[in-house]
Amino acid sequence: MTSVFILLIAFQLKHFLCDFPLQGKYMLGKFSRDPLVWSPALTAHAAVHWFGTSLIVYMFTVRVDVAFLVGACDFAVHFVVDRIKASPNLLGRWKPDNKFFWWALGADQAAHHLTHYAIIAYLLGVL
C-alpha cells in the first residue's frame, strides 16, 4: 500500500514540475499553427515528461529497459493529448474567458493523471 502512495506523490510532483516550472517559453510554441514551430516545441515538452517518468520508473524497478519503454509510452500519450489541447484547430481554439477552455484544460490534466494511474497499475502488477 505504501508503494501506491509513494508512486502517486512522485507522479503528481513530476507532472507539476514538467508541466509548469520546466515548461519554458520555447515549449509554449506547441500552441502554434505552424508545424515547424509546434512539433519541436511539443516534442521537447513531452521529452521532459519522458525523462521524469523514466526516472520514477527506474527508481521503482531499477531496470533501464522498463524505465525507457514506460517513459516512451508517457511521451507518446503526452504528445497526443497536449496536441489535441493546444491545437488552434481543436481544443486550443478557446481562450481563458470561455468555459470550454477550462473544460479542455481539465480533460487534458485528467488524461495525464489517468496515464500515471495506468503506469502505477502496471508497476504494481495490476495490469
PDB file of C-alpha atoms in Angstrom, residues 29-126:
ATOM      1  CA  GLY A  29       5.285  27.074 -29.218  1.00  0.00           C
ATOM      2  CA  LYS A  30       3.113  23.941 -29.026  1.00  0.00           C
ATOM      3  CA  PHE A  31       0.128  26.312 -29.381  1.00  0.00           C
ATOM      4  CA  SER A  32       1.270  27.454 -32.836  1.00  0.00           C
ATOM      5  CA  ARG A  33      -0.477  26.614 -36.104  1.00  0.00           C
ATOM      6  CA  ASP A  34       2.893  26.159 -37.824  1.00  0.00           C
ATOM      7  CA  PRO A  35       4.063  22.516 -37.635  1.00  0.00           C
ATOM      8  CA  LEU A  36       7.681  23.702 -37.840  1.00  0.00           C
ATOM      9  CA  VAL A  37       7.059  25.526 -34.554  1.00  0.00           C
ATOM     10  CA  TRP A  38       4.607  23.349 -32.634  1.00  0.00           C
ATOM     11  CA  SER A  39       6.157  19.961 -33.444  1.00  0.00           C
ATOM     12  CA  PRO A  40       9.656  20.533 -31.985  1.00  0.00           C
ATOM     13  CA  ALA A  41       8.248  22.552 -29.078  1.00  0.00           C
ATOM     14  CA  LEU A  42       5.784  19.818 -28.176  1.00  0.00           C
ATOM     15  CA  THR A  43       8.442  17.147 -28.680  1.00  0.00           C
ATOM     16  CA  ALA A  44      10.699  18.957 -26.202  1.00  0.00           C
ATOM     17  CA  HIS A  45       7.861  19.255 -23.675  1.00  0.00           C
ATOM     18  CA  ALA A  46       6.855  15.596 -23.996  1.00  0.00           C
ATOM     19  CA  ALA A  47      10.538  14.578 -23.727  1.00  0.00           C
ATOM     20  CA  VAL A  48      10.753  16.292 -20.333  1.00  0.00           C
ATOM     21  CA  HIS A  49       7.822  14.117 -19.231  1.00  0.00           C
ATOM     22  CA  TRP A  50       9.562  11.051 -20.719  1.00  0.00           C
ATOM     23  CA  PHE A  51      12.635  11.781 -18.625  1.00  0.00           C
ATOM     24  CA  GLY A  52      10.619  12.376 -15.436  1.00  0.00           C
ATOM     25  CA  THR A  53       8.578   9.214 -15.859  1.00  0.00           C
ATOM     26  CA  SER A  54      11.663   7.173 -16.732  1.00  0.00           C
ATOM     27  CA  LEU A  55      13.389   8.417 -13.599  1.00  0.00           C
ATOM     28  CA  ILE A  56      10.474   7.421 -11.353  1.00  0.00           C
ATOM     29  CA  VAL A  57      10.088   4.034 -13.032  1.00  0.00           C
ATOM     30  CA  TYR A  58      13.840   3.364 -12.806  1.00  0.00           C
ATOM     31  CA  MET A  59      13.872   4.235  -9.094  1.00  0.00           C
ATOM     32  CA  PHE A  60      10.979   1.806  -8.574  1.00  0.00           C
ATOM     33  CA  THR A  61      12.157  -1.065 -10.804  1.00  0.00           C
ATOM     34  CA  VAL A  62      15.927  -0.490 -11.198  1.00  0.00           C
ATOM     35  CA  ARG A  63      15.510  -1.565 -14.830  1.00  0.00           C
ATOM     36  CA  VAL A  64      16.661   0.787 -17.573  1.00  0.00           C
ATOM     37  CA  ASP A  65      14.727  -1.039 -20.298  1.00  0.00           C
ATOM     38  CA  VAL A  66      11.420  -0.832 -18.438  1.00  0.00           C
ATOM     39  CA  ALA A  67      12.040   2.789 -17.469  1.00  0.00           C
ATOM     40  CA  PHE A  68      12.832   3.719 -21.082  1.00  0.00           C
ATOM     41  CA  LEU A  69       9.755   1.975 -22.524  1.00  0.00           C
ATOM     42  CA  VAL A  70       7.294   3.227 -19.919  1.00  0.00           C
ATOM     43  CA  GLY A  71       8.738   6.727 -20.330  1.00  0.00           C
ATOM     44  CA  ALA A  72       8.303   6.395 -24.099  1.00  0.00           C
ATOM     45  CA  CYS A  73       4.636   5.493 -23.592  1.00  0.00           C
ATOM     46  CA  ASP A  74       4.162   8.574 -21.396  1.00  0.00           C
ATOM     47  CA  PHE A  75       5.906  10.652 -24.080  1.00  0.00           C
ATOM     48  CA  ALA A  76       3.509   9.396 -26.768  1.00  0.00           C
ATOM     49  CA  VAL A  77       0.374   9.946 -24.696  1.00  0.00           C
ATOM     50  CA  HIS A  78       1.565  13.348 -23.518  1.00  0.00           C
ATOM     51  CA  PHE A  79       2.370  14.416 -27.073  1.00  0.00           C
ATOM     52  CA  VAL A  80      -1.052  13.414 -28.454  1.00  0.00           C
ATOM     53  CA  VAL A  81      -3.100  14.740 -25.531  1.00  0.00           C
ATOM     54  CA  ASP A  82      -1.256  18.067 -25.456  1.00  0.00           C
ATOM     55  CA  ARG A  83      -1.548  18.490 -29.224  1.00  0.00           C
ATOM     56  CA  ILE A  84      -5.302  17.994 -29.029  1.00  0.00           C
ATOM     57  CA  LYS A  85      -5.497  20.508 -26.173  1.00  0.00           C
ATOM     58  CA  ALA A  86      -3.129  23.058 -27.736  1.00  0.00           C
ATOM     59  CA  SER A  87      -4.075  22.883 -31.412  1.00  0.00           C
ATOM     60  CA  PRO A  88      -5.849  26.057 -32.569  1.00  0.00           C
ATOM     61  CA  ASN A  89      -7.977  23.777 -34.765  1.00  0.00           C
ATOM     62  CA  LEU A  90      -9.043  21.547 -31.867  1.00  0.00           C
ATOM     63  CA  LEU A  91      -9.421  22.279 -28.149  1.00  0.00           C
ATOM     64  CA  GLY A  92      -6.880  25.108 -28.295  1.00  0.00           C
ATOM     65  CA  ARG A  93      -9.330  27.372 -30.107  1.00  0.00           C
ATOM     66  CA  TRP A  94     -10.804  28.603 -26.815  1.00  0.00           C
ATOM     67  CA  LYS A  95      -9.334  31.337 -24.599  1.00  0.00           C
ATOM     68  CA  PRO A  96      -9.470  31.514 -20.771  1.00  0.00           C
ATOM     69  CA  ASP A  97     -12.616  33.649 -20.833  1.00  0.00           C
ATOM     70  CA  ASN A  98     -14.555  30.724 -22.341  1.00  0.00           C
ATOM     71  CA  LYS A  99     -15.765  27.857 -20.155  1.00  0.00           C
ATOM     72  CA  PHE A 100     -14.694  25.350 -22.811  1.00  0.00           C
ATOM     73  CA  PHE A 101     -11.058  26.417 -22.318  1.00  0.00           C
ATOM     74  CA  TRP A 102     -11.297  25.251 -18.718  1.00  0.00           C
ATOM     75  CA  TRP A 103     -13.092  22.051 -19.664  1.00  0.00           C
ATOM     76  CA  ALA A 104     -10.337  21.301 -22.187  1.00  0.00           C
ATOM     77  CA  LEU A 105      -7.627  22.040 -19.617  1.00  0.00           C
ATOM     78  CA  GLY A 106      -9.350  19.817 -17.057  1.00  0.00           C
ATOM     79  CA  ALA A 107      -9.731  16.985 -19.577  1.00  0.00           C
ATOM     80  CA  ASP A 108      -6.053  17.342 -20.528  1.00  0.00           C
ATOM     81  CA  GLN A 109      -4.921  17.125 -16.914  1.00  0.00           C
ATOM     82  CA  ALA A 110      -7.275  14.209 -16.200  1.00  0.00           C
ATOM     83  CA  ALA A 111      -5.894  12.298 -19.199  1.00  0.00           C
ATOM     84  CA  HIS A 112      -2.344  12.775 -17.911  1.00  0.00           C
ATOM     85  CA  HIS A 113      -3.279  11.641 -14.401  1.00  0.00           C
ATOM     86  CA  LEU A 114      -5.103   8.591 -15.770  1.00  0.00           C
ATOM     87  CA  THR A 115      -1.934   7.772 -17.731  1.00  0.00           C
ATOM     88  CA  HIS A 116       0.015   7.919 -14.486  1.00  0.00           C
ATOM     89  CA  TYR A 117      -2.523   5.654 -12.772  1.00  0.00           C
ATOM     90  CA  ALA A 118      -2.146   3.128 -15.580  1.00  0.00           C
ATOM     91  CA  ILE A 119       1.645   3.258 -15.210  1.00  0.00           C
ATOM     92  CA  ILE A 120       1.323   2.745 -11.463  1.00  0.00           C
ATOM     93  CA  ALA A 121      -1.027  -0.202 -12.010  1.00  0.00           C
ATOM     94  CA  TYR A 122       1.488  -1.698 -14.449  1.00  0.00           C
ATOM     95  CA  LEU A 123       4.367  -1.222 -11.991  1.00  0.00           C
ATOM     96  CA  LEU A 124       2.388  -2.865  -9.211  1.00  0.00           C
ATOM     97  CA  GLY A 125       1.379  -5.789 -11.409  1.00  0.00           C
ATOM     98  CA  VAL A 126      -2.284  -4.876 -11.567  1.00  0.00           C
TER      99      VAL A 126
END
